[in-house]
Each structure stands twice: as C-alpha cells, then as structure tokens.
XYZ file of C-alpha atoms in Angstrom:
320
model
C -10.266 -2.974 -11.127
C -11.945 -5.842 -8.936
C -15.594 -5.216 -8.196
C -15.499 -3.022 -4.750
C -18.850 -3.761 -3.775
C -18.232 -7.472 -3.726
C -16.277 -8.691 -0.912
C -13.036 -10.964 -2.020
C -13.092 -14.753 -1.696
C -15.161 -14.919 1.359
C -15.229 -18.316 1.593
C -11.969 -18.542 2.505
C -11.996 -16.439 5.170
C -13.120 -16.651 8.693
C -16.539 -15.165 10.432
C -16.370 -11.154 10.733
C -13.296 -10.861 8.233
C -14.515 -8.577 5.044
C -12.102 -7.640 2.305
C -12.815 -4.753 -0.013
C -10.618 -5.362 -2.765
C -10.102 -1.681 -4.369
C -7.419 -2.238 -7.208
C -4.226 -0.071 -7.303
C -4.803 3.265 -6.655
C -6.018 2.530 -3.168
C -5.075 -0.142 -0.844
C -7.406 -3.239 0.156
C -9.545 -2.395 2.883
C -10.143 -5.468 5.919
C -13.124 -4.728 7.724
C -12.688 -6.640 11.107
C -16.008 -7.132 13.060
C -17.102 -9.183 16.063
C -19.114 -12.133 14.718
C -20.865 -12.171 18.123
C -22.114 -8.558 17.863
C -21.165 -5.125 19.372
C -22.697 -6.011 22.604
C -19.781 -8.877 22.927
C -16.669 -6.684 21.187
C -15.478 -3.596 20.707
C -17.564 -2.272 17.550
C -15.714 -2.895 14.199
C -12.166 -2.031 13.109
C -10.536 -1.087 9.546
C -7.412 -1.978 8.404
C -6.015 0.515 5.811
C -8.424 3.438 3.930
C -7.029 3.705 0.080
C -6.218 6.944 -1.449
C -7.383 10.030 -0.685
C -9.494 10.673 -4.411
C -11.554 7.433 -3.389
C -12.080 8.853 -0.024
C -15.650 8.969 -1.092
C -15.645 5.319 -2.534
C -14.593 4.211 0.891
C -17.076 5.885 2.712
C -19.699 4.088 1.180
C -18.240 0.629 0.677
C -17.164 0.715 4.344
C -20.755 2.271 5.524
C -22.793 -0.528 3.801
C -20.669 -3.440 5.111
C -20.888 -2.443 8.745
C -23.295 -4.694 10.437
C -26.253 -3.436 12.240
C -25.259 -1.880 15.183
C -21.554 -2.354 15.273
C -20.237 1.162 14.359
C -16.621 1.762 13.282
C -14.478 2.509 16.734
C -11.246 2.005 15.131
C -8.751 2.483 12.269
C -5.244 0.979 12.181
C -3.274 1.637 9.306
C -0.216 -0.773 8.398
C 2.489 1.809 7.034
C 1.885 5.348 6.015
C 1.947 5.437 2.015
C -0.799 7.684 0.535
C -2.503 4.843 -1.121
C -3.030 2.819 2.468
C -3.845 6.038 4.853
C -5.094 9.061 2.278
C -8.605 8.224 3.380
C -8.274 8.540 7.289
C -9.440 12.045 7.024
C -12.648 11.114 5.780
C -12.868 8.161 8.054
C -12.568 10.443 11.124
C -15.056 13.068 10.087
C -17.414 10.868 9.380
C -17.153 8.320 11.899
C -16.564 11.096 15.258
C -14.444 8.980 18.212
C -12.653 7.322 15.572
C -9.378 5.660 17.365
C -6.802 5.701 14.949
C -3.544 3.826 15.157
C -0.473 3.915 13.059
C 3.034 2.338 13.240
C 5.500 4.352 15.662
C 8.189 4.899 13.326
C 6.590 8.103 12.160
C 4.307 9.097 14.837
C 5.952 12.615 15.401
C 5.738 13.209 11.507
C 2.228 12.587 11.547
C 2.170 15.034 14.708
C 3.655 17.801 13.104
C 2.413 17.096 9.919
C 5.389 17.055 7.976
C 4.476 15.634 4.081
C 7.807 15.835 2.474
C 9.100 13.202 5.702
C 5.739 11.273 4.940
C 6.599 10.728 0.984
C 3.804 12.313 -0.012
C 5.333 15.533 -2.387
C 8.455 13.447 -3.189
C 6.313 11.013 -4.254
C 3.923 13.504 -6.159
C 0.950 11.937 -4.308
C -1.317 13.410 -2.096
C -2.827 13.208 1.614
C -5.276 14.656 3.569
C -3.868 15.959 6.954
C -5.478 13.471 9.507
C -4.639 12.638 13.757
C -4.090 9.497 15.449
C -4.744 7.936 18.954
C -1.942 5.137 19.887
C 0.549 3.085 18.086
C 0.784 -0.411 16.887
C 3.764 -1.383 18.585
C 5.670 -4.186 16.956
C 5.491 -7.237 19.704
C 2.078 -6.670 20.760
C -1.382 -7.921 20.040
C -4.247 -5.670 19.401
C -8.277 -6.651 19.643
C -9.706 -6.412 16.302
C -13.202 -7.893 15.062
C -12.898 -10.098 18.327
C -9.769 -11.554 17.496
C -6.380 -10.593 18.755
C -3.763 -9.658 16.367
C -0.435 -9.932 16.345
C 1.766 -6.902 15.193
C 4.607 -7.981 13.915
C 7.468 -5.176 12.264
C 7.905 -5.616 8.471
C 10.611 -3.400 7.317
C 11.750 -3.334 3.734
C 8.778 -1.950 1.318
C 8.421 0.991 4.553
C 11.025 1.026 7.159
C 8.075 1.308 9.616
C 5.593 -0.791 8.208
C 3.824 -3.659 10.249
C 1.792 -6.879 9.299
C -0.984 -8.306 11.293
C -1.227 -12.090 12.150
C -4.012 -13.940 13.801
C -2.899 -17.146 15.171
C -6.017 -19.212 15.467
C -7.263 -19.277 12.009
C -3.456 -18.155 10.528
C -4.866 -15.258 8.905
C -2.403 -12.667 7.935
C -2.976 -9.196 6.553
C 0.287 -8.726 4.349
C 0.100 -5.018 3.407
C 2.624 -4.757 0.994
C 5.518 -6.618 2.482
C 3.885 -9.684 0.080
C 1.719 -10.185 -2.667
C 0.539 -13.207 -4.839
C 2.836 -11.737 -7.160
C 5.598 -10.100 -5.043
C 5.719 -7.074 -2.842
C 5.996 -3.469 -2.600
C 8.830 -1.119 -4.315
C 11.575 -1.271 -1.535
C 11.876 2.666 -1.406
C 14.083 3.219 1.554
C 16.956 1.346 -0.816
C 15.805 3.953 -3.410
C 16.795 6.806 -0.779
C 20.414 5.118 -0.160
C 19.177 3.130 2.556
C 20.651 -1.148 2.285
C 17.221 -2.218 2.657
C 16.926 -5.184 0.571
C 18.073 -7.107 3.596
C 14.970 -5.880 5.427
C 13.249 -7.284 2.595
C 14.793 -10.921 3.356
C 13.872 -10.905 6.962
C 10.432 -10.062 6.646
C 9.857 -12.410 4.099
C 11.834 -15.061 6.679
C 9.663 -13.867 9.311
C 6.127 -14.783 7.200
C 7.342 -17.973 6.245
C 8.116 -18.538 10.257
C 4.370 -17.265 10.966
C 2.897 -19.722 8.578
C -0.046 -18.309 7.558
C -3.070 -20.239 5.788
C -4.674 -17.220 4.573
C -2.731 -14.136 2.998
C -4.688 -10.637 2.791
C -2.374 -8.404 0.736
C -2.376 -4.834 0.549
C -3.249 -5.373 -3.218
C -4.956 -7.774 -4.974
C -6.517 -10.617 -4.226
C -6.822 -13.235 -0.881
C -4.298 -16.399 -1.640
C -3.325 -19.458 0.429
C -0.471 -20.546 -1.996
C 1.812 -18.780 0.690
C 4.920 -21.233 -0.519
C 4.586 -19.893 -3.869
C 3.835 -16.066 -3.127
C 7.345 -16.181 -0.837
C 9.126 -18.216 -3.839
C 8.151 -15.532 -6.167
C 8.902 -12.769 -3.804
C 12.787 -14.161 -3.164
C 12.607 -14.705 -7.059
C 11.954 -11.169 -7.689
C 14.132 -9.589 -4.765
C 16.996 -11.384 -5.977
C 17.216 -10.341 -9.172
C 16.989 -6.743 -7.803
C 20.011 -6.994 -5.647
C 21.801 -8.484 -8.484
C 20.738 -5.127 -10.843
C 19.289 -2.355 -8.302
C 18.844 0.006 -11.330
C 16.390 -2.633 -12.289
C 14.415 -1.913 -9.407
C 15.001 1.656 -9.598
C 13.658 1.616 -12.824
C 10.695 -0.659 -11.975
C 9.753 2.234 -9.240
C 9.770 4.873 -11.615
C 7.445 2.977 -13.805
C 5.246 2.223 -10.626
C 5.179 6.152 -9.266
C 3.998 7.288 -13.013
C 1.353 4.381 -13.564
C -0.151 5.507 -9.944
C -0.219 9.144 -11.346
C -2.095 7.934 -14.687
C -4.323 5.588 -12.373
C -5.098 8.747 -10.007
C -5.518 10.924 -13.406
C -6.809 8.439 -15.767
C -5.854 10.620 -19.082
C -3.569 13.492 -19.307
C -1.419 14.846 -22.178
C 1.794 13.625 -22.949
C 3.437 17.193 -21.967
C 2.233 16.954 -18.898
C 3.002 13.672 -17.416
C 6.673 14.464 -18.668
C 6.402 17.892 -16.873
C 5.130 16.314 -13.515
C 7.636 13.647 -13.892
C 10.317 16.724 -13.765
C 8.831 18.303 -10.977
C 8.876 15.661 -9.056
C 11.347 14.675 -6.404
C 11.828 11.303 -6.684
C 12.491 10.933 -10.706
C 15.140 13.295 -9.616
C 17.142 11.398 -7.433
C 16.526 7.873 -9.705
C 17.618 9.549 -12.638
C 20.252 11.117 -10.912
C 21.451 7.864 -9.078
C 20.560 5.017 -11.704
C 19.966 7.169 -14.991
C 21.906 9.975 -15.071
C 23.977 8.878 -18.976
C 20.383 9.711 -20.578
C 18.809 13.144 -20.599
C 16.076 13.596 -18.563
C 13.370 14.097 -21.063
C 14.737 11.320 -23.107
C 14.664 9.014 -19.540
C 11.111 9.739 -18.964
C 9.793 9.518 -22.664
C 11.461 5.565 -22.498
C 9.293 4.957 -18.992
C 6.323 6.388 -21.010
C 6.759 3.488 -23.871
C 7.846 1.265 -21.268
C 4.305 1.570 -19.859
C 2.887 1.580 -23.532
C 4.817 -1.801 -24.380
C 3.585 -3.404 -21.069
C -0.061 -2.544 -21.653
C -0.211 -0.322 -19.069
C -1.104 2.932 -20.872
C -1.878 3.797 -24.648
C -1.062 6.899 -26.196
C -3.006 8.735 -28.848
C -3.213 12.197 -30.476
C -0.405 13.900 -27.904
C -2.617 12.180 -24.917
C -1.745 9.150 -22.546
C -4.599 7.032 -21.623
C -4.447 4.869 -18.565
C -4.593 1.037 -19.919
C-alpha cells in the first residue's frame, strides 16, 4: 500500500488539489481546497471516503491536510461502492454540517437505507448507514476547492456512477470508470445487465474530455491518458469476447477485497464466506455452474496464490 500520509505526485497537480492515495481496500481520497483561503471559497470539499474499517485512517489523514481555517463543508462521493462511500459516516459525525452529495441513481436507496439494493451484503462488504444533502446531477458543474467541476455520467463499472472534470487545468477525477491499468469490474453485466457498452461510451466520452491529468479511484495520478484508454479498450475487449473471463476476474477481485479487509483468515473460512455470499452464487451459477462449488472456489483461492496475491500456509490464507 502507497504511503497515506504522503500526498501523490503533487507536482503534477494544480494549487489546492491533494490526493491521498489509500491502496485497495479504500478508494483515493481528493481533497479539493480553495488556494485563496476560506474567506474567498466555500471551505474544502472531499471526493470519495474509502472503506468503512479505515474510517479511522481517514479521519486523520483528511484532518491533518485541511489547511488552517478551511474546514470540511462538503463530501461528494462518485458512485456508491463500499470502498468509495463506507467512510461518510465518520465524515459526518465528525465534521457536523457536513453537505454530502451522491449520484441520483440511488438517492431513494440511500433514503431508505436499503443495503442489499446498495451491493453491500451481496457483495459481502460492509457500510455504515450515513445521509446525504443534494445530488450530483450529470450535466452540471459543482464548486469544489474554487474550481468548478464538471459532472459528467459514467455508467459501466456502476450504472450511476459519475466522473468529475475541471476544464481549465484538464484535471479529471476518474473514479473507477479508468485506471492506469484499466477500470473497475463492470458488475451491472455480472447481474444480466448488457453493460459493456456503457463501458465503451464512457471511455469515448474521456477521450472527448481530454484530460491532462487523470486522478483514479485507485492507484496512482497519470497523464499517459492515450495509453490508460488503449489499455482499458484492450482489456474490455477481450471481456466481451469471453464474459466468463470477466466473471471470473470479479470473483477473484470480491475475495482479494475480503483478504485485504481481513488480512489472514483460515482456509475454511474464506471458502465458507465465499458460500454465503450472494454474488459467488449467481457467478457460479451463471459462468461456473459444470464445477462444484467448493471445487470453484478452492481454484479462485490458487488462482490468487499463483498471482501473488495471497499465500497459504498451515490451513491459513495470508493476504500477499
């Protein structure tokens, strides 16, 4: 995991533009503040707060990168995954007036409070009940740090996720609609949803924005935005050619987070939250279902061994 305490590549950004670069288990955090101080803006904004077991990491790497006297008014969060909003709840009881603003797609969800609509126990992954204030309506711009921000729909990863552009120094905050290295698990097309398309036309509507700078919701600041978007048409394309490809990449991604969030647990029990949970269901059920279950999610285990991403030892997996 990236140093949190050190702010990534701030040379390439702009004045009043602060990215807390957190890893995996929690989305990047972009701390927007007005480079001419509170008395000329609107106090200082957040973009995204990381999962809910950092919730405490957050606090503090957001509290000591606030300048003096610019307090944190608001919180906009780009699509509602656990791992990009499962820190809101601390952000609002800490930070009391705390205007919080989420994409419209799942405003009443988020009303109501409704976690198996939010993906959060399909997904095995928990959040922290939190409130909002207004939407970020596709179309419009929105004052953050001093700057105004474009929000701009990015369907495909989240059927209601949005981006953020700023037009003046071509700054874009990706979220997971595109990383250096790709993008996000497309999990509406693993609910039956023909989302890959989405997928296409955000990526179309990027390369039409033309951003200099690329904050992603994961990993590092980049500028090679050509290459990111070759890569990212690269790796869509081969999974429309083999979706159980990408099904089985998303299985692999859902129990990595768990050993990320966990860090250690035995074997037994990865297998037995795997079987619990919703969402190896339906893949193995839709993409898997010619191999026993417990023989399906034993392979994903040594498919995470083989890649490096976890070691097993003594009846244990170890995160890697």
């Amino acid at each position: 995991m990236p140093n949190p305490h050190a702010p990534a590549s701030p040379a390439l950004l702009p004045p009043g533009i602060t990215v807390l670069e957190r890893g995996w288990l929690s989305a990047n955090n972009i701390l927007l503040t007005d480079p001419g101080g509170a008395a000329d803006g609107d106090g200082a904004a957040l973009v995204d707060s990381g999962y809910c077991t950092h919730a405490g990491q957050t606090l503090a790497l957001v509290q000591a990168a606030l300048p003096p006297g610019q307090p944190l008014a608001l919180l906009a969060n780009t699509h509602l995954h656990s791992d990009h909003c499962g820190g809101n709840a601390a952000l609002q009881a800490r930070f009391p007036g705390l205007c919080t603003l989420i994409p419209p797609g799942q405003a009443a969800l988020v009303r109501d409070w409704n976690p198996d609509a939010l993906s959060y126990t399909p997904t095995g992954q928990e959040c922290p009940r939190f409130g909002y204030d207004g939407l970020l309506q596709p179309g419009s711009t929105l004052r953050l740090g001093g700057r105004g921000w474009q929000v701009h729909a990015a369907p495909g990863h989240d059927t209601h996720s949005v981006v953020l552009f700023e037009p003046e120094s071509r700054v874009l905050i990706s979220a997971d609609a595109l990383w250096e290295n790709g993008f996000g698990v497309v999990f509406p097309e693993l609910e039956g949803e023909q989302a890959f398309a989405d997928v296409t036309a955000t990526l179309d509507r990027i390369e039409a924005l033309a951003p200099r700078i690329v904050i992603p919701g994961h990993g590092p600041v980049f500028t090679d935005v050509a290459g990111a978007l070759a890569t990212a048409r690269r790796r869509l394309q081969g999974f429309v050619q083999s979706p159980d490809r990408h099904a089985l990449y998303a299985a692999k991604v859902l129990l990595k987070y768990k050993l990320l969030e966990w860090q250690q647990a035995p074997v037994a029990q990865m297998q037995a939250w795997a079987a619990s949970t919703p969402y190896f269901g339906l893949l193995h059920a839709r993409h898997f279902g010619g191999t026993p279950f417990a023989a399906w999610t034993d392979g994903l285990l040594s498919a995470l061994e083989a890649s490096g991403a976890a070691r097993r030892a003594d009846g244990w997996l170890h995160n890697a």
